[in-house]
PDB file of C-alpha atoms in Angstrom:
ATOM      1  CA  PHE A 135       0.051   0.063  -0.264  1.00  0.00           C
ATOM      2  CA  GLU A 136       1.188   3.763  -0.118  1.00  0.00           C
ATOM      3  CA  THR A 137       0.812   6.724   1.863  1.00  0.00           C
ATOM      4  CA  GLN A 138       1.477  10.065   2.149  1.00  0.00           C
ATOM      5  CA  ILE A 139       2.310  12.191   5.094  1.00  0.00           C
ATOM      6  CA  GLY A 140       3.565  15.506   6.243  1.00  0.00           C
ATOM      7  CA  VAL A 141       6.178  15.629   9.172  1.00  0.00           C
ATOM      8  CA  GLN A 142       6.737  18.551  11.124  1.00  0.00           C
ATOM      9  CA  PRO A 143      10.146  19.356  12.456  1.00  0.00           C
ATOM     10  CA  GLY A 144      10.812  17.675  16.033  1.00  0.00           C
ATOM     11  CA  LYS A 145       7.755  15.259  15.328  1.00  0.00           C
ATOM     12  CA  GLN A 146       7.406  11.632  14.920  1.00  0.00           C
ATOM     13  CA  GLU A 147       5.073   9.762  13.137  1.00  0.00           C
ATOM     14  CA  THR A 148       3.790   5.817  13.119  1.00  0.00           C
ATOM     15  CA  ILE A 149       2.997   4.119  10.420  1.00  0.00           C
ATOM     16  CA  ALA A 150       1.801   0.241  10.497  1.00  0.00           C
ATOM     17  CA  GLY A 151       0.877  -2.080   7.741  1.00  0.00           C
ATOM     18  CA  LYS A 152       1.724  -5.795   6.100  1.00  0.00           C
ATOM     19  CA  GLY A 153       4.535  -6.601   3.937  1.00  0.00           C
ATOM     20  CA  ASP A 154       8.433  -7.061   4.205  1.00  0.00           C
ATOM     21  CA  LEU A 155       9.834  -3.996   2.189  1.00  0.00           C
ATOM     22  CA  VAL A 156       9.105  -0.187   2.707  1.00  0.00           C
ATOM     23  CA  GLU A 157      10.424   2.267   0.763  1.00  0.00           C
ATOM     24  CA  ILE A 158      10.185   5.855   1.782  1.00  0.00           C
ATOM     25  CA  THR A 159      10.294   8.684  -0.668  1.00  0.00           C
ATOM     26  CA  GLY A 160      10.275  12.107   0.790  1.00  0.00           C
ATOM     27  CA  ALA A 161      11.132  15.780  -0.397  1.00  0.00           C
ATOM     28  CA  TYR A 162      11.977  19.186   1.780  1.00  0.00           C
ATOM     29  CA  ALA A 163      10.374  22.163   1.286  1.00  0.00           C
ATOM     30  CA  ASP A 164      12.720  23.433  -1.265  1.00  0.00           C
ATOM     31  CA  GLY A 165      12.088  20.250  -3.296  1.00  0.00           C
ATOM     32  CA  THR A 166      15.092  18.454  -2.736  1.00  0.00           C
ATOM     33  CA  GLU A 167      14.092  14.611  -2.463  1.00  0.00           C
ATOM     34  CA  PHE A 168      15.465  11.850  -0.426  1.00  0.00           C
ATOM     35  CA  ILE A 169      14.133   8.032  -0.815  1.00  0.00           C
ATOM     36  CA  GLN A 170      15.407   4.884   1.762  1.00  0.00           C
ATOM     37  CA  LYS A 171      14.199   1.424   1.232  1.00  0.00           C
ATOM     38  CA  HIS A 172      14.104  -0.895   4.373  1.00  0.00           C
ATOM     39  CA  ALA A 173      13.768  -4.845   4.245  1.00  0.00           C
ATOM     40  CA  PHE A 174      11.646  -6.200   7.316  1.00  0.00           C
ATOM     41  CA  ARG A 175      13.539  -9.989   7.352  1.00  0.00           C
ATOM     42  CA  ASP A 176      13.706  -9.658  11.458  1.00  0.00           C
ATOM     43  CA  GLY A 177      10.056  -8.654  11.657  1.00  0.00           C
ATOM     44  CA  LYS A 178      10.720  -5.987  14.088  1.00  0.00           C
ATOM     45  CA  PRO A 179      10.031  -2.439  14.352  1.00  0.00           C
ATOM     46  CA  TRP A 180      12.110   0.170  12.046  1.00  0.00           C
ATOM     47  CA  SER A 181      12.587   3.678  13.172  1.00  0.00           C
ATOM     48  CA  TYR A 182      13.472   6.153  10.419  1.00  0.00           C
ATOM     49  CA  LYS A 183      14.825   9.585  10.852  1.00  0.00           C
ATOM     50  CA  VAL A 184      14.921  12.330   8.442  1.00  0.00           C
ATOM     51  CA  PRO A 185      18.266  13.435   7.459  1.00  0.00           C
ATOM     52  CA  THR A 186      19.174  16.879   8.167  1.00  0.00           C
ATOM     53  CA  HIS A 187      19.151  19.338   5.381  1.00  0.00           C
ATOM     54  CA  THR A 188      20.496  23.004   4.736  1.00  0.00           C
ATOM     55  CA  ASP A 189      18.831  25.046   1.991  1.00  0.00           C
ATOM     56  CA  PRO A 190      21.171  25.756  -0.774  1.00  0.00           C
ATOM     57  CA  GLU A 191      22.541  28.996  -1.460  1.00  0.00           C
ATOM     58  CA  PRO A 192      20.449  31.189  -3.514  1.00  0.00           C
ATOM     59  CA  PRO A 193      21.514  31.217  -6.810  1.00  0.00           C
ATOM     60  CA  LYS A 194      24.107  33.889  -7.736  1.00  0.00           C
ATOM     61  CA  VAL A 195      24.482  33.900 -11.295  1.00  0.00           C
ATOM     62  CA  ILE A 196      21.984  34.435 -14.321  1.00  0.00           C
ATOM     63  CA  ASN A 197      22.503  31.394 -17.104  1.00  0.00           C
ATOM     64  CA  LEU A 198      20.656  33.265 -20.159  1.00  0.00           C
ATOM     65  CA  ALA A 199      19.852  32.235 -23.997  1.00  0.00           C
ATOM     66  CA  VAL A 200      18.043  34.201 -26.656  1.00  0.00           C
ATOM     67  CA  ASP A 201      15.566  32.142 -28.779  1.00  0.00           C
ATOM     68  CA  SER A 202      14.102  34.127 -31.661  1.00  0.00           C
ATOM     69  CA  ARG A 203      11.144  33.002 -33.708  1.00  0.00           C
ATOM     70  CA  ASP A 204      11.140  35.487 -35.926  1.00  0.00           C
ATOM     71  CA  LYS A 205      11.826  34.594 -39.680  1.00  0.00           C
ATOM     72  CA  ALA A 206      14.275  37.466 -40.366  1.00  0.00           C
ATOM     73  CA  GLU A 207      17.400  38.780 -38.227  1.00  0.00           C
ATOM     74  CA  ALA A 208      17.063  40.633 -35.310  1.00  0.00           C
ATOM     75  CA  ARG A 209      19.262  42.808 -33.048  1.00  0.00           C
ATOM     76  CA  PHE A 210      19.007  42.758 -29.096  1.00  0.00           C
ATOM     77  CA  THR A 211      21.215  44.465 -26.310  1.00  0.00           C
ATOM     78  CA  LEU A 212      21.835  43.597 -22.630  1.00  0.00           C
ATOM     79  CA  THR A 213      21.665  46.154 -19.763  1.00  0.00           C
ATOM     80  CA  ILE A 214      23.572  44.433 -16.936  1.00  0.00           C
ATOM     81  CA  THR A 215      22.890  45.985 -13.220  1.00  0.00           C
ATOM     82  CA  GLU A 216      26.089  44.818 -11.015  1.00  0.00           C
ATOM     83  CA  GLU A 217      25.759  43.891  -7.415  1.00  0.00           C
ATOM     84  CA  ASP A 218      26.534  47.527  -6.321  1.00  0.00           C
ATOM     85  CA  GLY A 219      23.676  48.558  -8.659  1.00  0.00           C
ATOM     86  CA  LYS A 220      25.944  50.032 -11.040  1.00  0.00           C
ATOM     87  CA  LYS A 221      24.610  49.348 -14.889  1.00  0.00           C
ATOM     88  CA  ARG A 222      26.403  48.723 -17.926  1.00  0.00           C
ATOM     89  CA  THR A 223      25.024  48.005 -21.632  1.00  0.00           C
ATOM     90  CA  LEU A 224      26.980  45.962 -23.917  1.00  0.00           C
ATOM     91  CA  PRO A 225      27.003  46.387 -27.557  1.00  0.00           C
ATOM     92  CA  PRO A 226      24.283  45.397 -29.754  1.00  0.00           C
ATOM     93  CA  MET A 227      23.708  41.484 -31.106  1.00  0.00           C
ATOM     94  CA  VAL A 228      22.447  40.012 -33.802  1.00  0.00           C
ATOM     95  CA  ILE A 229      20.526  36.607 -33.622  1.00  0.00           C
ATOM     96  CA  GLY A 230      19.666  34.838 -37.146  1.00  0.00           C
ATOM     97  CA  PRO A 231      16.101  33.849 -38.192  1.00  0.00           C
ATOM     98  CA  GLU A 232      14.725  31.075 -35.973  1.00  0.00           C
ATOM     99  CA  SER A 233      17.220  30.659 -34.037  1.00  0.00           C
ATOM    100  CA  LYS A 234      18.570  30.119 -30.320  1.00  0.00           C
ATOM    101  CA  ILE A 235      21.841  31.175 -29.139  1.00  0.00           C
ATOM    102  CA  SER A 236      23.099  30.715 -25.570  1.00  0.00           C
ATOM    103  CA  LEU A 237      24.876  33.647 -23.773  1.00  0.00           C
ATOM    104  CA  GLY A 238      26.397  32.069 -20.789  1.00  0.00           C
ATOM    105  CA  GLU A 239      26.340  32.859 -17.197  1.00  0.00           C
ATOM    106  CA  PHE A 240      26.957  35.952 -15.613  1.00  0.00           C
ATOM    107  CA  GLU A 241      27.427  36.968 -12.442  1.00  0.00           C
ATOM    108  CA  ALA A 242      24.559  39.886 -11.654  1.00  0.00           C
ATOM    109  CA  LYS A 243      21.919  41.295  -9.902  1.00  0.00           C
ATOM    110  CA  GLU A 244      19.942  41.597 -13.013  1.00  0.00           C
ATOM    111  CA  ILE A 245      19.720  41.455 -16.844  1.00  0.00           C
ATOM    112  CA  ARG A 246      17.515  43.605 -19.041  1.00  0.00           C
ATOM    113  CA  VAL A 247      16.944  42.384 -22.542  1.00  0.00           C
ATOM    114  CA  ALA A 248      15.550  44.431 -25.263  1.00  0.00           C
ATOM    115  CA  ALA A 249      15.179  43.460 -28.966  1.00  0.00           C
ATOM    116  CA  VAL A 250      14.402  45.122 -32.578  1.00  0.00           C
ATOM    117  CA  TYR A 251      12.840  43.475 -35.374  1.00  0.00           C
ATOM    118  CA  GLU A 252      14.380  43.991 -38.747  1.00  0.00           C
ATOM    119  CA  THR A 253      11.391  46.283 -39.527  1.00  0.00           C
ATOM    120  CA  GLY A 254      12.506  48.635 -36.752  1.00  0.00           C
ATOM    121  CA  LYS A 255       9.651  47.328 -34.075  1.00  0.00           C
ATOM    122  CA  ASN A 256      10.572  47.073 -30.835  1.00  0.00           C
ATOM    123  CA  VAL A 257      10.042  43.282 -29.144  1.00  0.00           C
ATOM    124  CA  ASN A 258       8.863  43.668 -25.199  1.00  0.00           C
ATOM    125  CA  ALA A 259      11.797  43.673 -23.201  1.00  0.00           C
ATOM    126  CA  GLY A 260      12.488  40.922 -20.613  1.00  0.00           C
ATOM    127  CA  THR A 261      14.478  41.109 -16.940  1.00  0.00           C
ATOM    128  CA  PHE A 262      15.948  38.200 -15.692  1.00  0.00           C
ATOM    129  CA  ARG A 263      17.480  37.798 -11.919  1.00  0.00           C
ATOM    130  CA  PRO A 264      19.849  34.911 -10.515  1.00  0.00           C
ATOM    131  CA  SER A 265      18.482  31.010 -10.982  1.00  0.00           C
ATOM    132  CA  THR A 266      19.497  27.826 -10.927  1.00  0.00           C
ATOM    133  CA  ASN A 267      18.359  26.992 -14.350  1.00  0.00           C
ATOM    134  CA  GLU A 268      18.963  28.520 -17.908  1.00  0.00           C
ATOM    135  CA  GLN A 269      16.491  31.447 -18.853  1.00  0.00           C
ATOM    136  CA  VAL A 270      15.072  32.316 -22.206  1.00  0.00           C
ATOM    137  CA  TYR A 271      14.442  35.545 -23.443  1.00  0.00           C
ATOM    138  CA  LEU A 272      11.746  34.851 -26.345  1.00  0.00           C
ATOM    139  CA  ILE A 273      11.687  36.734 -29.591  1.00  0.00           C
ATOM    140  CA  PRO A 274       8.021  35.680 -30.966  1.00  0.00           C
ATOM    141  CA  GLU A 275       7.347  35.712 -34.520  1.00  0.00           C
ATOM    142  CA  GLN A 276       6.313  39.533 -35.567  1.00  0.00           C
ATOM    143  CA  PRO A 277       2.793  39.748 -36.624  1.00  0.00           C
ATOM    144  CA  LYS A 278       1.792  40.223 -40.005  1.00  0.00           C
ATOM    145  CA  ALA A 279       0.552  43.841 -40.854  1.00  0.00           C
ATOM    146  CA  PRO A 280      -3.431  43.496 -41.525  1.00  0.00           C
ATOM    147  CA  ASP A 281      -4.550  43.493 -45.059  1.00  0.00           C
ATOM    148  CA  GLY A 282      -6.765  46.742 -44.967  1.00  0.00           C
ATOM    149  CA  ASN A 283      -9.699  44.497 -47.393  1.00  0.00           C
ATOM    150  CA  GLU A 284      -9.873  41.860 -44.943  1.00  0.00           C
ATOM    151  CA  PRO A 285     -12.725  42.083 -42.468  1.00  0.00           C
ATOM    152  CA  PRO A 286     -11.867  42.502 -38.705  1.00  0.00           C
ATOM    153  CA  GLU A 287     -11.070  39.533 -36.959  1.00  0.00           C
ATOM    154  CA  THR A 288     -13.749  38.521 -34.142  1.00  0.00           C
ATOM    155  CA  VAL A 289     -11.496  38.092 -31.216  1.00  0.00           C
ATOM    156  CA  VAL A 290     -13.192  35.322 -28.644  1.00  0.00           C
ATOM    157  CA  ASP A 291     -11.581  35.236 -25.177  1.00  0.00           C
ATOM    158  CA  ALA A 292     -10.272  31.530 -24.671  1.00  0.00           C
ATOM    159  CA  ILE A 293     -11.428  29.534 -21.485  1.00  0.00           C
ATOM    160  CA  ASP A 294      -9.250  27.629 -19.611  1.00  0.00           C
ATOM    161  CA  ASP A 295     -10.142  23.598 -19.400  1.00  0.00           C
ATOM    162  CA  GLU A 296     -11.270  23.013 -15.446  1.00  0.00           C
ATOM    163  CA  PRO A 297      -8.977  21.461 -13.371  1.00  0.00           C
ATOM    164  CA  ALA A 298      -9.314  17.879 -12.954  1.00  0.00           C
ATOM    165  CA  THR A 299     -10.232  16.030  -9.746  1.00  0.00           C
ATOM    166  CA  GLY A 300      -8.519  13.408  -8.055  1.00  0.00           C
ATOM    167  CA  PHE A 301      -4.966  14.647  -8.521  1.00  0.00           C
ATOM    168  CA  THR A 302      -2.779  15.931  -5.691  1.00  0.00           C
ATOM    169  CA  VAL A 303       0.866  17.850  -6.248  1.00  0.00           C
ATOM    170  CA  THR A 304       3.343  16.006  -4.066  1.00  0.00           C
ATOM    171  CA  GLY A 305       6.474  16.854  -5.264  1.00  0.00           C
ATOM    172  CA  MET A 306       9.100  18.673  -7.660  1.00  0.00           C
ATOM    173  CA  LEU A 307      12.033  17.590  -9.165  1.00  0.00           C
ATOM    174  CA  THR A 308      15.085  18.716 -10.676  1.00  0.00           C
ATOM    175  CA  TYR A 309      18.003  16.736 -11.836  1.00  0.00           C
ATOM    176  CA  ARG A 310      20.561  16.864 -14.949  1.00  0.00           C
ATOM    177  CA  ASP A 311      19.956  14.956 -18.248  1.00  0.00           C
ATOM    178  CA  ASN A 312      23.574  14.147 -19.230  1.00  0.00           C
ATOM    179  CA  TYR A 313      22.487  12.714 -22.792  1.00  0.00           C
ATOM    180  CA  GLU A 314      20.687  16.130 -23.674  1.00  0.00           C
ATOM    181  CA  ASN A 315      23.237  18.498 -21.541  1.00  0.00           C
ATOM    182  CA  ARG A 316      20.936  20.300 -19.695  1.00  0.00           C
ATOM    183  CA  ASP A 317      18.680  20.550 -16.580  1.00  0.00           C
ATOM    184  CA  LYS A 318      15.114  19.137 -16.796  1.00  0.00           C
ATOM    185  CA  GLN A 319      12.372  20.005 -14.220  1.00  0.00           C
ATOM    186  CA  GLU A 320       9.059  17.419 -13.337  1.00  0.00           C
ATOM    187  CA  MET A 321       5.758  17.815 -11.038  1.00  0.00           C
ATOM    188  CA  ILE A 322       4.834  14.711  -9.222  1.00  0.00           C
ATOM    189  CA  VAL A 323       1.583  13.956  -8.981  1.00  0.00           C
ATOM    190  CA  ASN A 324      -0.433  11.464  -7.235  1.00  0.00           C
ATOM    191  CA  GLY A 325      -3.028  10.358  -9.347  1.00  0.00           C
ATOM    192  CA  PRO A 326      -6.749   9.239  -8.460  1.00  0.00           C
ATOM    193  CA  ASP A 327      -5.764   5.702  -8.666  1.00  0.00           C
ATOM    194  CA  GLY A 328      -2.963   5.884  -6.525  1.00  0.00           C
ATOM    195  CA  ARG A 329      -0.402   6.053  -9.670  1.00  0.00           C
ATOM    196  CA  VAL A 330       2.409   8.540  -9.124  1.00  0.00           C
ATOM    197  CA  ILE A 331       2.431  10.621 -12.141  1.00  0.00           C
ATOM    198  CA  TYR A 332       5.929  12.443 -13.263  1.00  0.00           C
ATOM    199  CA  VAL A 333       4.839  15.782 -15.503  1.00  0.00           C
ATOM    200  CA  ALA A 334       7.523  17.051 -17.607  1.00  0.00           C
ATOM    201  CA  GLY A 335       7.316  19.906 -20.021  1.00  0.00           C
ATOM    202  CA  ASP A 336       4.367  19.789 -22.531  1.00  0.00           C
ATOM    203  CA  GLN A 337       2.070  16.958 -21.495  1.00  0.00           C
ATOM    204  CA  ARG A 338      -1.468  19.072 -22.091  1.00  0.00           C
ATOM    205  CA  ASN A 339      -3.409  15.652 -21.270  1.00  0.00           C
ATOM    206  CA  LEU A 340      -1.791  15.630 -17.837  1.00  0.00           C
ATOM    207  CA  ILE A 341      -2.232  19.167 -16.672  1.00  0.00           C
ATOM    208  CA  ASP A 342      -5.571  20.549 -17.647  1.00  0.00           C
ATOM    209  CA  GLY A 343      -4.190  21.273 -21.232  1.00  0.00           C
ATOM    210  CA  GLY A 344      -1.355  22.965 -20.031  1.00  0.00           C
ATOM    211  CA  VAL A 345       2.212  23.227 -19.943  1.00  0.00           C
ATOM    212  CA  LEU A 346       4.907  22.891 -16.843  1.00  0.00           C
ATOM    213  CA  ILE A 347       7.417  25.630 -17.704  1.00  0.00           C
ATOM    214  CA  SER A 348       9.547  25.476 -14.405  1.00  0.00           C
ATOM    215  CA  VAL A 349       9.003  24.166 -10.904  1.00  0.00           C
ATOM    216  CA  CYS A 350       9.750  26.014  -7.498  1.00  0.00           C
ATOM    217  CA  PRO A 351       9.552  25.065  -4.022  1.00  0.00           C
ATOM    218  CA  LEU A 352       5.934  26.349  -3.534  1.00  0.00           C
ATOM    219  CA  GLY A 353       4.632  24.275  -6.817  1.00  0.00           C
ATOM    220  CA  GLY A 354       4.779  23.750 -10.140  1.00  0.00           C
ATOM    221  CA  ILE A 355       4.273  26.678 -12.929  1.00  0.00           C
ATOM    222  CA  VAL A 356       2.061  25.607 -15.892  1.00  0.00           C
ATOM    223  CA  TYR A 357       1.378  27.757 -19.229  1.00  0.00           C
ATOM    224  CA  MET A 358      -2.295  27.429 -20.677  1.00  0.00           C
ATOM    225  CA  PRO A 359      -1.412  27.821 -24.199  1.00  0.00           C
ATOM    226  CA  ASN A 360      -5.379  28.821 -25.307  1.00  0.00           C
ATOM    227  CA  SER A 361      -5.573  31.548 -22.957  1.00  0.00           C
ATOM    228  CA  GLY A 362      -1.530  33.218 -22.503  1.00  0.00           C
ATOM    229  CA  ASN A 363      -2.675  32.550 -18.643  1.00  0.00           C
ATOM    230  CA  TYR A 364      -0.200  31.226 -16.029  1.00  0.00           C
ATOM    231  CA  TYR A 365      -1.145  29.036 -13.120  1.00  0.00           C
ATOM    232  CA  LEU A 366       0.600  27.979  -9.942  1.00  0.00           C
ATOM    233  CA  TYR A 367      -0.506  24.513  -9.109  1.00  0.00           C
ATOM    234  CA  PRO A 368       0.595  24.624  -5.399  1.00  0.00           C
ATOM    235  CA  ARG A 369       2.569  21.679  -3.982  1.00  0.00           C
ATOM    236  CA  GLY A 370       0.400  19.228  -1.714  1.00  0.00           C
ATOM    237  CA  GLN A 371      -2.768  20.735  -3.173  1.00  0.00           C
ATOM    238  CA  GLY A 372      -5.108  19.342  -5.416  1.00  0.00           C
ATOM    239  CA  PHE A 373      -5.211  20.691  -9.179  1.00  0.00           C
ATOM    240  CA  GLU A 374      -8.714  22.186  -8.312  1.00  0.00           C
ATOM    241  CA  MET A 375      -6.683  24.440  -5.867  1.00  0.00           C
ATOM    242  CA  ARG A 376      -4.836  25.831  -8.645  1.00  0.00           C
ATOM    243  CA  ALA A 377      -3.741  29.676  -8.568  1.00  0.00           C
ATOM    244  CA  LEU A 378      -4.361  32.124 -11.383  1.00  0.00           C
ATOM    245  CA  LEU A 379      -0.906  34.317 -11.284  1.00  0.00           C
ATOM    246  CA  ASN A 380      -1.038  38.083 -12.355  1.00  0.00           C
ATOM    247  CA  ALA A 381       1.695  37.441 -15.012  1.00  0.00           C
ATOM    248  CA  GLU A 382       1.610  38.102 -18.702  1.00  0.00           C
ATOM    249  CA  ARG A 383       4.854  37.052 -20.082  1.00  0.00           C
ATOM    250  CA  PRO A 384       7.403  34.933 -18.385  1.00  0.00           C
ATOM    251  CA  GLU A 385       9.635  37.592 -16.804  1.00  0.00           C
ATOM    252  CA  GLN A 386       6.804  38.594 -14.534  1.00  0.00           C
ATOM    253  CA  LEU A 387       6.258  35.182 -13.053  1.00  0.00           C
ATOM    254  CA  ALA A 388       8.719  35.659 -10.059  1.00  0.00           C
ATOM    255  CA  MET A 389       6.905  38.935  -8.888  1.00  0.00           C
ATOM    256  CA  ALA A 390       3.719  37.309  -9.150  1.00  0.00           C
ATOM    257  CA  ILE A 391       4.617  34.021  -7.313  1.00  0.00           C
ATOM    258  CA  GLU A 392       5.999  36.301  -4.613  1.00  0.00           C
ATOM    259  CA  GLU A 393       2.880  38.249  -4.447  1.00  0.00           C
ATOM    260  CA  TRP A 394       0.625  34.818  -4.248  1.00  0.00           C
ATOM    261  CA  SER A 395       2.939  33.918  -1.658  1.00  0.00           C
ATOM    262  CA  ARG A 396       2.581  36.742   0.617  1.00  0.00           C
ATOM    263  CA  GLN A 397      -1.218  36.563   0.202  1.00  0.00           C
ATOM    264  CA  ASN A 398      -1.273  32.886   1.276  1.00  0.00           C
TER     265      ASN A 398
END
């Protein structure tokens, strides 16, 4: 059988059941996991002590990439804010059509990226702060100019799928994929039938039609392609408790999550 418990610091929980093997899968508040197996060959009670854990140091670098979906070249500029508050702007750089370039790591307090399409139209700027994962500034394809002979398009607000019932977020997972040479993130979910489901990336059938874009100690961040909304799926709660974040772009998510955390 499988059971889920929450253990408070300094407290002890007792679990009884039949069987000769127990596997403990746990996670600290920051998402770090620990796993322990024990065989009951002697039939005696067994006491397990959760290992002492120290929160990792906050990230100090910004690992940045630029991804252009436009069909023409674009120019972008980085404005770097140092830890002492001083700012410096790097010379403009060019990115080819429909390409992605990694800029590497920067030890900085903040980086602001501004881009311009080949037509001269500005792209929405993005602001990035230190993180453990690579962050991507996206240059979307420039919308085509409307034809004056075409009738105006009727815009209908998209509605997000209703949250699925019986699914609970139980953990977050971040690991290094040595084959693809990049970090990956997954959201661990308990299904209504007791199955443990690992949700990663674009698996819309698993998370209400959304795409898992990142995880944090509070839960998983899911983007809804139909509406453009961002949701936080809180750790330890069911999908129906998802929270709509006050963000329209990825660079606004950190502030939106902090705002939600203060209110909850």
